Coordinates of C-alpha atoms in Angstrom, one line a residue:
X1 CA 15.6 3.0 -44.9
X2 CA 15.4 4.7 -41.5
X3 CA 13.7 7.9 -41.4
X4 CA 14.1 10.9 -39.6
X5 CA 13.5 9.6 -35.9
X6 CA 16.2 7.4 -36.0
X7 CA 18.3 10.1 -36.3
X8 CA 20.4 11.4 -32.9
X9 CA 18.5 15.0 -32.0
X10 CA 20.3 18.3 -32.0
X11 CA 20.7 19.4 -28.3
X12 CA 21.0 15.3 -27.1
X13 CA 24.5 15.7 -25.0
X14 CA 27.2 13.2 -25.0
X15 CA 27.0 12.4 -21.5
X16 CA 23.0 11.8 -22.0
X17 CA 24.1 9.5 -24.5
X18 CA 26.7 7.8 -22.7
X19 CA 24.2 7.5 -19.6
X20 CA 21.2 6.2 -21.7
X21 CA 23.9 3.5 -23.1
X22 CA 25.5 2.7 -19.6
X23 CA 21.5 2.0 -18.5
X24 CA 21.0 -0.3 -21.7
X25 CA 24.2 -2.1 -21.1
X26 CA 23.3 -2.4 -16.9
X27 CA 20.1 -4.3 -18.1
X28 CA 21.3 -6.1 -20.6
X29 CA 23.8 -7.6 -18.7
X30 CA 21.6 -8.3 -16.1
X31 CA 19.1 -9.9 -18.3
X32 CA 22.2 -12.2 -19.2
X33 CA 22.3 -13.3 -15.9
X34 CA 19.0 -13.8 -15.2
X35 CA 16.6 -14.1 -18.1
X36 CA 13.5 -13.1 -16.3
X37 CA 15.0 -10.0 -14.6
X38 CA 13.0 -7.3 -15.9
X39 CA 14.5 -3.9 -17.0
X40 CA 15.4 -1.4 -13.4
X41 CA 12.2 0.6 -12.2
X42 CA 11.7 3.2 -10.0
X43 CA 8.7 1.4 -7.8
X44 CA 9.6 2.2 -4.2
X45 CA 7.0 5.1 -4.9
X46 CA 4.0 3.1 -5.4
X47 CA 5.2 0.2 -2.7
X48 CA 5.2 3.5 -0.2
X49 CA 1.9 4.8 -1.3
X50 CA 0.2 1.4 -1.1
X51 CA 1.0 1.0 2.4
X52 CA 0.3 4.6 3.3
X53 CA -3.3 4.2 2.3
X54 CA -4.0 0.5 3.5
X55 CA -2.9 2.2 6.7
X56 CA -5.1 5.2 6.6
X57 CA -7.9 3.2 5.5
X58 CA -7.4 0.6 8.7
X59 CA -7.1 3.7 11.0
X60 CA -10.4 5.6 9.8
X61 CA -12.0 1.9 10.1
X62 CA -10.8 1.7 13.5
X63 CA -11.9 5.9 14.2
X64 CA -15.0 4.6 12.7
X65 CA -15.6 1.2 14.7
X66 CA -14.8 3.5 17.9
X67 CA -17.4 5.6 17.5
X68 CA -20.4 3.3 17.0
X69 CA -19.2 1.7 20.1
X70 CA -19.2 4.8 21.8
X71 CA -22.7 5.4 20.2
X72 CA -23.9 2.0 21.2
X73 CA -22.6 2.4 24.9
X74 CA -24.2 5.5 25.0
X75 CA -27.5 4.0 23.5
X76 CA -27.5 1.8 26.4
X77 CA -26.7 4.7 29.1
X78 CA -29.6 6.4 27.9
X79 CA -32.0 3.8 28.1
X80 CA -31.4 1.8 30.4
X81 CA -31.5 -0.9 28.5
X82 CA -30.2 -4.3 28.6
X83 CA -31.8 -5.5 25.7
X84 CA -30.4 -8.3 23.6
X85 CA -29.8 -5.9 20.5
X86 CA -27.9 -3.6 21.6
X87 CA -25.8 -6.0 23.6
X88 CA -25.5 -8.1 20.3
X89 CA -24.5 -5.1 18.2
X90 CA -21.5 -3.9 20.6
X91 CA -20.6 -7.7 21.0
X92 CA -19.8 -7.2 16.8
X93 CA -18.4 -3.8 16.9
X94 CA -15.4 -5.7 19.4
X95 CA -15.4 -8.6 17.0
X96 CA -14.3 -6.2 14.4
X97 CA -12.2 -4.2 16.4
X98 CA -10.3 -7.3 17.4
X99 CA -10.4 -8.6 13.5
X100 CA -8.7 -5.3 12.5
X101 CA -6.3 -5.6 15.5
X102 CA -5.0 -8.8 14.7
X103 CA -5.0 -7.9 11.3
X104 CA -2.5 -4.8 11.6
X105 CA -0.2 -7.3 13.7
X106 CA -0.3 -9.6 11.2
X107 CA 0.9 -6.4 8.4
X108 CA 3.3 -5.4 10.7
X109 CA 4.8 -8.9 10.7
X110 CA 4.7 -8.9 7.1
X111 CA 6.7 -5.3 7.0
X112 CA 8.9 -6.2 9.4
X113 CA 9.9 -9.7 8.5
X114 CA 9.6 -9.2 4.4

């Protein structure tokens, strides 16, 4: 026995209908075709947003990598120092900066190839 819900509601439109019934019929067909095809999703939203902020986050790293070099070269200035340490820690800081360069090649590949 269905109840109430299974009813149609009031102020549901023809054309809403026929739309909701045109999508069911679109995915059915295409899950006809291809069994594993899931039902159509809006995702370019969340594709966009994911590469927005792996690109913010590789540009504040960079910002952030930049400045202790800075920092570190500025250490050095100051003291007049061409101690071991510091020369070890800026060695790292361009290690990383390189990393994170070949690393944003390597997405842009990816984006630009996939």
């Amino acid at each position: 026995m269905l109840g109430p819900r299974a009813q149609p509601r009031q102020g549901t439109s023809l054309l809403q209908k026929r739309l909701e019934i045109e999508t069911m019929t679109d995915n059915m067909s295409e899950l006809a075709v291809n069994p594993k095809a899931k039902p159509v999703r809006n995702t370019s939203f969340r594709v966009e947003k994911v590469e927005v902020d792996r690109t913010v986050k590789i540009e504040a790293k960079r910002a952030e990598l930049e400045c202790k070099t800075k920092l570190y070269e500025h250490i050095k200035e100051a003291a007049h120092d061409s101690g071991a340490n510091v020369l070890r820690q800026m060695k790292a800081i361009e290690k990383e900066i390189s990393e994170l360069t070949s690393q944003e090649e390597i997405e842009e590949k990816k984006r630009k190839g996939g």
